[in-house]
PDB file of C-alpha atoms and ligand atoms in Angstrom:
ATOM      1  CA  UNK B   1    -151.901-153.061 -53.033  1.00 54.00           C
ATOM      2  CA  UNK B   2    -153.609-150.456 -52.048  1.00 66.00           C
ATOM      3  CA  UNK B   3    -156.963-150.823 -53.537  1.00 72.00           C
ATOM      4  CA  UNK B   4    -156.983-147.238 -55.135  1.00 83.00           C
ATOM      5  CA  UNK B   5    -154.853-145.418 -57.487  1.00 91.00           C
ATOM      6  CA  UNK B   6    -152.277-143.368 -56.227  1.00 94.00           C
ATOM      7  CA  UNK B   7    -150.477-141.133 -58.227  1.00 97.00           C
ATOM      8  CA  UNK B   8    -147.630-138.667 -56.122  1.00 97.00           C
ATOM      9  CA  UNK B   9    -144.979-136.387 -56.379  1.00 98.00           C
ATOM     10  CA  UNK B  10    -141.844-136.253 -54.030  1.00 98.00           C
ATOM     11  CA  UNK B  11    -140.231-133.014 -54.126  1.00 98.00           C
ATOM     12  CA  UNK B  12    -137.144-131.479 -52.031  1.00 97.00           C
ATOM     13  CA  UNK B  13    -133.842-130.496 -52.350  1.00 97.00           C
ATOM     14  CA  UNK B  14    -130.950-132.749 -53.586  1.00 96.00           C
ATOM     15  CA  UNK B  15    -130.125-135.433 -50.832  1.00 94.00           C
ATOM     16  CA  UNK B  16    -133.265-134.589 -48.757  1.00 96.00           C
ATOM     17  CA  UNK B  17    -134.110-138.428 -49.010  1.00 94.00           C
ATOM     18  CA  UNK B  18    -136.924-138.668 -51.797  1.00 95.00           C
ATOM     19  CA  UNK B  19    -135.609-141.231 -53.498  1.00 93.00           C
ATOM     20  CA  UNK B  20    -135.143-143.242 -50.704  1.00 92.00           C
ATOM     21  CA  UNK B  21    -138.480-142.643 -49.617  1.00 96.00           C
ATOM     22  CA  UNK B  22    -139.970-142.675 -53.171  1.00 95.00           C
ATOM     23  CA  UNK B  23    -138.093-146.576 -52.998  1.00 92.00           C
ATOM     24  CA  UNK B  24    -139.790-147.360 -49.803  1.00 94.00           C
ATOM     25  CA  UNK B  25    -143.053-146.553 -50.594  1.00 94.00           C
ATOM     26  CA  UNK B  26    -143.441-147.920 -53.809  1.00 92.00           C
ATOM     27  CA  UNK B  27    -142.163-151.778 -52.620  1.00 89.00           C
ATOM     28  CA  UNK B  28    -145.054-151.206 -49.880  1.00 91.00           C
ATOM     29  CA  UNK B  29    -147.858-150.479 -52.263  1.00 92.00           C
ATOM     30  CA  UNK B  30    -146.456-151.798 -55.651  1.00 91.00           C
ATOM     31  CA  UNK B  31    -146.391-149.061 -57.828  1.00 95.00           C
ATOM     32  CA  UNK B  32    -143.555-147.698 -60.138  1.00 96.00           C
ATOM     33  CA  UNK B  33    -141.141-145.468 -58.653  1.00 96.00           C
ATOM     34  CA  UNK B  34    -140.162-142.988 -61.532  1.00 97.00           C
ATOM     35  CA  UNK B  35    -136.858-141.113 -60.960  1.00 96.00           C
ATOM     36  CA  UNK B  36    -136.081-138.723 -63.765  1.00 97.00           C
ATOM     37  CA  UNK B  37    -132.650-138.851 -62.482  1.00 95.00           C
ATOM     38  CA  UNK B  38    -132.358-142.575 -62.965  1.00 93.00           C
ATOM     39  CA  UNK B  39    -134.020-142.671 -66.240  1.00 95.00           C
ATOM     40  CA  UNK B  40    -131.274-139.727 -67.708  1.00 95.00           C
ATOM     41  CA  UNK B  41    -128.465-141.891 -66.118  1.00 93.00           C
ATOM     42  CA  UNK B  42    -129.777-145.129 -67.810  1.00 93.00           C
ATOM     43  CA  UNK B  43    -129.524-143.277 -70.932  1.00 93.00           C
ATOM     44  CA  UNK B  44    -126.217-141.824 -70.185  1.00 94.00           C
ATOM     45  CA  UNK B  45    -124.888-145.402 -69.789  1.00 92.00           C
ATOM     46  CA  UNK B  46    -125.962-145.991 -73.236  1.00 94.00           C
ATOM     47  CA  UNK B  47    -123.460-143.968 -74.798  1.00 92.00           C
ATOM     48  CA  UNK B  48    -126.063-142.230 -77.125  1.00 93.00           C
ATOM     49  CA  UNK B  49    -125.271-138.777 -78.538  1.00 92.00           C
ATOM     50  CA  UNK B  50    -128.365-137.788 -76.171  1.00 91.00           C
ATOM     51  CA  UNK B  51    -126.402-139.822 -73.324  1.00 93.00           C
ATOM     52  CA  UNK B  52    -123.189-138.148 -74.041  1.00 94.00           C
ATOM     53  CA  UNK B  53    -124.776-134.504 -73.824  1.00 93.00           C
ATOM     54  CA  UNK B  54    -126.509-135.320 -70.688  1.00 95.00           C
ATOM     55  CA  UNK B  55    -123.286-136.805 -69.141  1.00 95.00           C
ATOM     56  CA  UNK B  56    -122.148-132.840 -69.261  1.00 94.00           C
ATOM     57  CA  UNK B  57    -125.171-131.444 -67.758  1.00 94.00           C
ATOM     58  CA  UNK B  58    -125.616-133.671 -64.824  1.00 94.00           C
ATOM     59  CA  UNK B  59    -121.688-133.879 -64.008  1.00 94.00           C
ATOM     60  CA  UNK B  60    -121.651-130.464 -63.215  1.00 93.00           C
ATOM     61  CA  UNK B  61    -125.279-130.473 -61.552  1.00 93.00           C
ATOM     62  CA  UNK B  62    -127.149-128.508 -64.249  1.00 95.00           C
ATOM     63  CA  UNK B  63    -130.642-129.489 -65.126  1.00 96.00           C
ATOM     64  CA  UNK B  64    -131.837-131.292 -68.392  1.00 96.00           C
ATOM     65  CA  UNK B  65    -134.196-129.514 -70.810  1.00 96.00           C
ATOM     66  CA  UNK B  66    -137.792-129.336 -69.817  1.00 97.00           C
ATOM     67  CA  UNK B  67    -139.031-130.566 -73.014  1.00 96.00           C
ATOM     68  CA  UNK B  68    -136.719-133.541 -72.838  1.00 95.00           C
ATOM     69  CA  UNK B  69    -138.101-134.296 -69.345  1.00 96.00           C
ATOM     70  CA  UNK B  70    -141.473-133.809 -69.975  1.00 97.00           C
ATOM     71  CA  UNK B  71    -141.506-136.393 -73.304  1.00 95.00           C
ATOM     72  CA  UNK B  72    -139.868-138.838 -71.051  1.00 95.00           C
ATOM     73  CA  UNK B  73    -142.256-138.832 -68.175  1.00 97.00           C
ATOM     74  CA  UNK B  74    -144.866-138.408 -70.688  1.00 97.00           C
ATOM     75  CA  UNK B  75    -144.231-141.444 -72.709  1.00 96.00           C
ATOM     76  CA  UNK B  76    -143.373-143.537 -69.031  1.00 97.00           C
ATOM     77  CA  UNK B  77    -146.387-142.926 -67.459  1.00 97.00           C
ATOM     78  CA  UNK B  78    -148.307-144.298 -70.098  1.00 97.00           C
ATOM     79  CA  UNK B  79    -146.567-147.616 -69.834  1.00 97.00           C
ATOM     80  CA  UNK B  80    -148.987-150.583 -68.558  1.00 97.00           C
ATOM     81  CA  UNK B  81    -147.110-150.893 -65.262  1.00 96.00           C
ATOM     82  CA  UNK B  82    -148.086-147.356 -64.101  1.00 97.00           C
ATOM     83  CA  UNK B  83    -152.083-148.137 -64.714  1.00 94.00           C
ATOM     84  CA  UNK B  84    -152.510-148.428 -60.759  1.00 93.00           C
ATOM     85  CA  UNK B  85    -150.796-145.358 -59.884  1.00 96.00           C
ATOM     86  CA  UNK B  86    -146.866-144.489 -59.852  1.00 97.00           C
ATOM     87  CA  UNK B  87    -144.839-142.190 -57.852  1.00 97.00           C
ATOM     88  CA  UNK B  88    -142.514-139.747 -59.511  1.00 98.00           C
ATOM     89  CA  UNK B  89    -139.099-138.807 -57.763  1.00 97.00           C
ATOM     90  CA  UNK B  90    -137.074-135.859 -59.158  1.00 96.00           C
ATOM     91  CA  UNK B  91    -139.941-134.231 -61.245  1.00 98.00           C
ATOM     92  CA  UNK B  92    -141.367-131.338 -61.858  1.00 98.00           C
ATOM     93  CA  UNK B  93    -138.344-129.740 -61.152  1.00 98.00           C
ATOM     94  CA  UNK B  94    -139.206-126.253 -62.521  1.00 98.00           C
ATOM     95  CA  UNK B  95    -142.315-124.233 -63.007  1.00 98.00           C
ATOM     96  CA  UNK B  96    -142.737-125.175 -66.389  1.00 98.00           C
ATOM     97  CA  UNK B  97    -142.594-128.757 -65.957  1.00 98.00           C
ATOM     98  CA  UNK B  98    -145.238-128.513 -63.047  1.00 98.00           C
ATOM     99  CA  UNK B  99    -147.525-126.454 -65.613  1.00 98.00           C
ATOM    100  CA  UNK B 100    -146.868-129.439 -68.143  1.00 98.00           C
ATOM    101  CA  UNK B 101    -147.365-132.018 -65.792  1.00 98.00           C
ATOM    102  CA  UNK B 102    -150.682-130.659 -64.729  1.00 97.00           C
ATOM    103  CA  UNK B 103    -151.956-130.218 -68.067  1.00 98.00           C
ATOM    104  CA  UNK B 104    -150.839-133.745 -69.036  1.00 98.00           C
ATOM    105  CA  UNK B 105    -152.366-135.369 -66.110  1.00 98.00           C
ATOM    106  CA  UNK B 106    -155.875-133.568 -67.256  1.00 97.00           C
ATOM    107  CA  UNK B 107    -155.297-135.361 -70.786  1.00 97.00           C
ATOM    108  CA  UNK B 108    -154.914-138.381 -69.751  1.00 97.00           C
ATOM    109  CA  UNK B 109    -157.244-138.447 -66.583  1.00 96.00           C
ATOM    110  CA  UNK B 110    -154.936-138.853 -63.829  1.00 97.00           C
ATOM    111  CA  UNK B 111    -156.034-137.356 -60.506  1.00 96.00           C
ATOM    112  CA  UNK B 112    -152.232-135.595 -58.426  1.00 97.00           C
ATOM    113  CA  UNK B 113    -152.893-137.255 -54.666  1.00 96.00           C
ATOM    114  CA  UNK B 114    -150.394-134.920 -53.565  1.00 97.00           C
ATOM    115  CA  UNK B 115    -147.038-133.445 -53.515  1.00 98.00           C
ATOM    116  CA  UNK B 116    -144.639-134.439 -50.474  1.00 98.00           C
ATOM    117  CA  UNK B 117    -142.076-132.020 -50.015  1.00 98.00           C
ATOM    118  CA  UNK B 118    -139.224-133.436 -47.678  1.00 98.00           C
ATOM    119  CA  UNK B 119    -137.236-130.758 -45.776  1.00 97.00           C
ATOM    120  CA  UNK B 120    -134.020-131.027 -44.985  1.00 96.00           C
ATOM    121  CA  UNK B 121    -131.710-127.925 -44.058  1.00 93.00           C
ATOM    122  CA  UNK B 122    -128.711-127.393 -46.585  1.00 88.00           C
ATOM    123  CA  UNK B 123    -126.209-128.009 -43.888  1.00 86.00           C
ATOM    124  CA  UNK B 124    -127.501-131.974 -43.379  1.00 93.00           C
ATOM    125  CA  UNK B 125    -127.614-131.989 -47.094  1.00 95.00           C
ATOM    126  CA  UNK B 126    -123.885-132.155 -47.774  1.00 94.00           C
ATOM    127  CA  UNK B 127    -123.061-134.576 -45.006  1.00 94.00           C
ATOM    128  CA  UNK B 128    -125.979-136.895 -46.826  1.00 94.00           C
ATOM    129  CA  UNK B 129    -124.815-136.569 -50.306  1.00 95.00           C
ATOM    130  CA  UNK B 130    -121.298-136.886 -49.569  1.00 96.00           C
ATOM    131  CA  UNK B 131    -121.368-139.898 -47.650  1.00 96.00           C
ATOM    132  CA  UNK B 132    -123.991-141.912 -49.779  1.00 95.00           C
ATOM    133  CA  UNK B 133    -123.468-144.614 -52.393  1.00 97.00           C
ATOM    134  CA  UNK B 134    -125.667-147.690 -53.474  1.00 95.00           C
ATOM    135  CA  UNK B 135    -125.359-151.175 -54.534  1.00 97.00           C
ATOM    136  CA  UNK B 136    -124.665-151.645 -58.165  1.00 95.00           C
ATOM    137  CA  UNK B 137    -126.702-155.016 -58.315  1.00 96.00           C
ATOM    138  CA  UNK B 138    -130.065-153.439 -56.967  1.00 93.00           C
ATOM    139  CA  UNK B 139    -129.783-149.977 -56.280  1.00 90.00           C
ATOM    140  CA  UNK B 140    -130.337-150.428 -52.445  1.00 92.00           C
ATOM    141  CA  UNK B 141    -128.789-147.096 -50.851  1.00 92.00           C
ATOM    142  CA  UNK B 142    -126.439-146.995 -47.827  1.00 95.00           C
ATOM    143  CA  UNK B 143    -124.316-144.181 -46.281  1.00 95.00           C
ATOM    144  CA  UNK B 144    -120.741-144.267 -44.819  1.00 96.00           C
ATOM    145  CA  UNK B 145    -122.287-143.007 -41.244  1.00 93.00           C
ATOM    146  CA  UNK B 146    -125.980-143.483 -41.232  1.00 90.00           C
ATOM    147  CA  UNK B 147    -126.793-146.284 -43.065  1.00 92.00           C
ATOM    148  CA  UNK B 148    -123.828-149.021 -43.268  1.00 96.00           C
ATOM    149  CA  UNK B 149    -124.455-152.550 -44.536  1.00 97.00           C
ATOM    150  CA  UNK B 150    -124.979-154.985 -41.636  1.00 97.00           C
ATOM    151  CA  UNK B 151    -121.996-157.184 -42.867  1.00 98.00           C
ATOM    152  CA  UNK B 152    -119.247-154.868 -44.424  1.00 96.00           C
ATOM    153  CA  UNK B 153    -118.987-155.026 -48.081  1.00 97.00           C
ATOM    154  CA  UNK B 154    -122.123-157.338 -48.672  1.00 98.00           C
ATOM    155  CA  UNK B 155    -125.736-155.339 -49.631  1.00 98.00           C
ATOM    156  CA  UNK B 156    -128.338-156.547 -47.025  1.00 97.00           C
ATOM    157  CA  UNK B 157    -131.134-156.952 -49.874  1.00 95.00           C
ATOM    158  CA  UNK B 158    -129.084-158.584 -52.734  1.00 97.00           C
ATOM    159  CA  UNK B 159    -125.866-160.006 -51.555  1.00 98.00           C
ATOM    160  CA  UNK B 160    -124.160-157.716 -53.900  1.00 98.00           C
ATOM    161  CA  UNK B 161    -120.500-156.739 -53.066  1.00 98.00           C
ATOM    162  CA  UNK B 162    -119.880-153.956 -55.723  1.00 98.00           C
ATOM    163  CA  UNK B 163    -121.032-150.474 -55.033  1.00 98.00           C
ATOM    164  CA  UNK B 164    -120.892-147.002 -56.453  1.00 96.00           C
ATOM    165  CA  UNK B 165    -121.306-143.736 -55.755  1.00 96.00           C
ATOM    166  CA  UNK B 166    -122.504-140.987 -57.962  1.00 94.00           C
ATOM    167  CA  UNK B 167    -119.872-138.684 -59.888  1.00 93.00           C
ATOM    168  CA  UNK B 168    -122.421-135.613 -59.124  1.00 94.00           C
ATOM    169  CA  UNK B 169    -121.793-136.224 -55.226  1.00 95.00           C
ATOM    170  CA  UNK B 170    -119.118-134.215 -55.311  1.00 95.00           C
ATOM    171  CA  UNK B 171    -118.667-131.210 -52.836  1.00 94.00           C
ATOM    172  CA  UNK B 172    -118.770-128.484 -56.092  1.00 95.00           C
ATOM    173  CA  UNK B 173    -121.467-130.030 -57.954  1.00 95.00           C
ATOM    174  CA  UNK B 174    -123.476-130.534 -55.053  1.00 94.00           C
ATOM    175  CA  UNK B 175    -123.606-126.987 -54.337  1.00 95.00           C
ATOM    176  CA  UNK B 176    -124.559-125.902 -57.389  1.00 95.00           C
ATOM    177  CA  UNK B 177    -127.555-128.707 -57.571  1.00 95.00           C
ATOM    178  CA  UNK B 178    -128.494-126.630 -54.421  1.00 95.00           C
ATOM    179  CA  UNK B 179    -128.239-123.185 -56.366  1.00 95.00           C
ATOM    180  CA  UNK B 180    -130.398-124.806 -58.891  1.00 95.00           C
ATOM    181  CA  UNK B 181    -132.994-125.815 -56.377  1.00 96.00           C
ATOM    182  CA  UNK B 182    -133.352-123.068 -55.000  1.00 96.00           C
ATOM    183  CA  UNK B 183    -133.838-121.015 -58.086  1.00 97.00           C
ATOM    184  CA  UNK B 184    -135.707-123.557 -59.958  1.00 97.00           C
ATOM    185  CA  UNK B 185    -137.451-125.861 -58.277  1.00 97.00           C
ATOM    186  CA  UNK B 186    -138.178-124.094 -54.995  1.00 97.00           C
ATOM    187  CA  UNK B 187    -140.964-122.276 -56.931  1.00 97.00           C
ATOM    188  CA  UNK B 188    -142.808-125.070 -57.513  1.00 98.00           C
ATOM    189  CA  UNK B 189    -143.505-125.282 -53.743  1.00 98.00           C
ATOM    190  CA  UNK B 190    -145.920-122.167 -53.718  1.00 97.00           C
ATOM    191  CA  UNK B 191    -147.640-123.355 -56.760  1.00 97.00           C
ATOM    192  CA  UNK B 192    -148.682-126.893 -55.662  1.00 98.00           C
ATOM    193  CA  UNK B 193    -149.926-125.272 -52.081  1.00 98.00           C
ATOM    194  CA  UNK B 194    -152.049-122.823 -53.738  1.00 97.00           C
ATOM    195  CA  UNK B 195    -153.603-125.939 -55.454  1.00 96.00           C
ATOM    196  CA  UNK B 196    -153.591-127.475 -51.785  1.00 97.00           C
ATOM    197  CA  UNK B 197    -151.919-130.262 -52.711  1.00 97.00           C
ATOM    198  CA  UNK B 198    -148.452-129.156 -50.783  1.00 98.00           C
ATOM    199  CA  UNK B 199    -147.652-131.895 -47.745  1.00 97.00           C
ATOM    200  CA  UNK B 200    -144.586-131.045 -45.746  1.00 97.00           C
ATOM    201  CA  UNK B 201    -142.683-133.558 -43.969  1.00 97.00           C
ATOM    202  CA  UNK B 202    -139.916-132.533 -41.680  1.00 97.00           C
ATOM    203  CA  UNK B 203    -137.131-135.230 -43.616  1.00 97.00           C
ATOM    204  CA  UNK B 204    -134.325-134.776 -40.611  1.00 95.00           C
ATOM    205  CA  UNK B 205    -135.425-138.158 -38.391  1.00 92.00           C
ATOM    206  CA  UNK B 206    -134.632-141.695 -38.841  1.00 92.00           C
ATOM    207  CA  UNK B 207    -135.773-142.989 -42.321  1.00 92.00           C
ATOM    208  CA  UNK B 208    -138.295-145.246 -40.949  1.00 94.00           C
ATOM    209  CA  UNK B 209    -139.575-142.209 -38.771  1.00 96.00           C
ATOM    210  CA  UNK B 210    -140.055-140.265 -42.160  1.00 97.00           C
ATOM    211  CA  UNK B 211    -141.594-142.998 -43.758  1.00 97.00           C
ATOM    212  CA  UNK B 212    -144.363-143.452 -41.285  1.00 96.00           C
ATOM    213  CA  UNK B 213    -145.154-139.871 -41.220  1.00 96.00           C
ATOM    214  CA  UNK B 214    -145.383-140.174 -45.419  1.00 97.00           C
ATOM    215  CA  UNK B 215    -147.709-143.130 -45.073  1.00 96.00           C
ATOM    216  CA  UNK B 216    -149.874-141.061 -42.544  1.00 95.00           C
ATOM    217  CA  UNK B 217    -150.156-137.843 -45.073  1.00 94.00           C
ATOM    218  CA  UNK B 218    -151.174-140.747 -47.811  1.00 94.00           C
ATOM    219  CA  UNK B 219    -153.617-142.424 -45.442  1.00 91.00           C
ATOM    220  CA  UNK B 220    -151.351-145.647 -46.194  1.00 89.00           C
ATOM    221  CA  UNK B 221    -152.158-147.954 -42.949  1.00 78.00           C
ATOM    222  CA  UNK B 222    -149.513-150.452 -43.262  1.00 62.00           C
TER     223      UNK B 222
HETATM  224  P1  AMP Z   1    -131.740-137.052 -58.844  1.00 83.31           P
HETATM  225  O1  AMP Z   1    -131.433-138.183 -59.296  1.00 83.31           O
HETATM  226  O2  AMP Z   1    -133.183-136.668 -58.901  1.00 83.31           O
HETATM  227  O3  AMP Z   1    -130.850-135.974 -57.828  1.00 83.31           O
HETATM  228  O4  AMP Z   1    -131.109-136.074 -60.483  1.00 83.31           O
HETATM  229  C1  AMP Z   1    -130.080-136.231 -60.780  1.00 83.31           C
HETATM  230  C2  AMP Z   1    -129.752-135.217 -62.027  1.00 83.31           C
HETATM  231  O5  AMP Z   1    -130.774-135.570 -63.190  1.00 83.31           O
HETATM  232  C3  AMP Z   1    -130.333-133.662 -61.746  1.00 83.31           C
HETATM  233  O6  AMP Z   1    -129.098-132.714 -61.300  1.00 83.31           O
HETATM  234  C4  AMP Z   1    -130.395-133.307 -62.798  1.00 83.31           C
HETATM  235  O7  AMP Z   1    -129.402-132.853 -63.546  1.00 83.31           O
HETATM  236  C5  AMP Z   1    -131.010-134.344 -63.813  1.00 83.31           C
HETATM  237  N1  AMP Z   1    -132.638-134.074 -63.479  1.00 83.31           N
HETATM  238  C6  AMP Z   1    -133.355-135.170 -62.600  1.00 83.31           C
HETATM  239  N2  AMP Z   1    -134.571-135.157 -62.860  1.00 83.31           N
HETATM  240  C7  AMP Z   1    -134.965-133.491 -63.950  1.00 83.31           C
HETATM  241  C8  AMP Z   1    -135.757-133.129 -64.232  1.00 83.31           C
HETATM  242  N3  AMP Z   1    -137.007-133.133 -63.816  1.00 83.31           N
HETATM  243  N4  AMP Z   1    -135.450-131.987 -65.237  1.00 83.31           N
HETATM  244  C9  AMP Z   1    -134.066-131.794 -65.345  1.00 83.31           C
HETATM  245  N5  AMP Z   1    -133.223-132.032 -64.976  1.00 83.31           N
HETATM  246  C10 AMP Z   1    -133.910-133.475 -64.053  1.00 83.31           C
END
C-alpha cells in the first residue's frame, strides 16, 4: 500500500497503453483497476437485453450512453474495495462524463490526484491494437510482435493456454474508435488541463519506461 489514498484517471487514444499501465500500477499499489470497457464486456457476456444492446455499440466502436456509464462508475466506486483509492481506465470519455465525474467526486468527498494522458501517434496505434491479445484466464495482455509469452502459447503469469482477441480490435472498428476519440474524448484534455490535473506521458517507449514515468509523475517511489 502507498500509505495515502490515490484517485487517478488514465486517458488517451485506444491502444495507447492505458489498460496495460493501469494494470501495472494497481498491482503495485493494490487498489482496484476500474476499466469501463471491461465492465461493459462483462455485461455483454451475460447476454442480458442491455448486454445485447451494448454489443452492437461496442462491436462498431461506438460509445455507450453517458447516463449508463456515469451510473455504472458511481455504483462501482461506492464498493468497499475502492475505499483506499482506484484507477479509472477509459472513463471519462466525453465532456459530460468529465463534468459528471467531478460532481460525483465532490459529493462523495473524493479528491482526484491526476489525469494521466498517454500520448501515442495514430500510426503506431493501429499496429499495436491489431497485434494485441490476452490470456483468457487472467487477462494478461500480449502482442504478436512486441510482447510475446516467454513460452509459446503459455501465459507467463498464470500458465493459461487459452487466449483471445477483442472483437473491436479490427481495422475498421479501430478507425471509428479513433474518430470518436478525437471528437468526443480529446476535448476532455483541455478541460482537465485548465484544472491543473493533466499530466502527459509519452507512450511510445517501452512498457517499463512508461510505467517508470507514471510512477514519477504520481510520486510513487517503488
Ligand atoms: P476500452 O476497453 O476502454 O477500449 O473500451 C471498449 C469500448 O467500451 C469502447 O470502444 C466503448 O464502446 C465502450 N466504453 C468504454 N468506456 C466507455 C465510456 N466511458 N463511455 C462510453 N463508452 C465506453
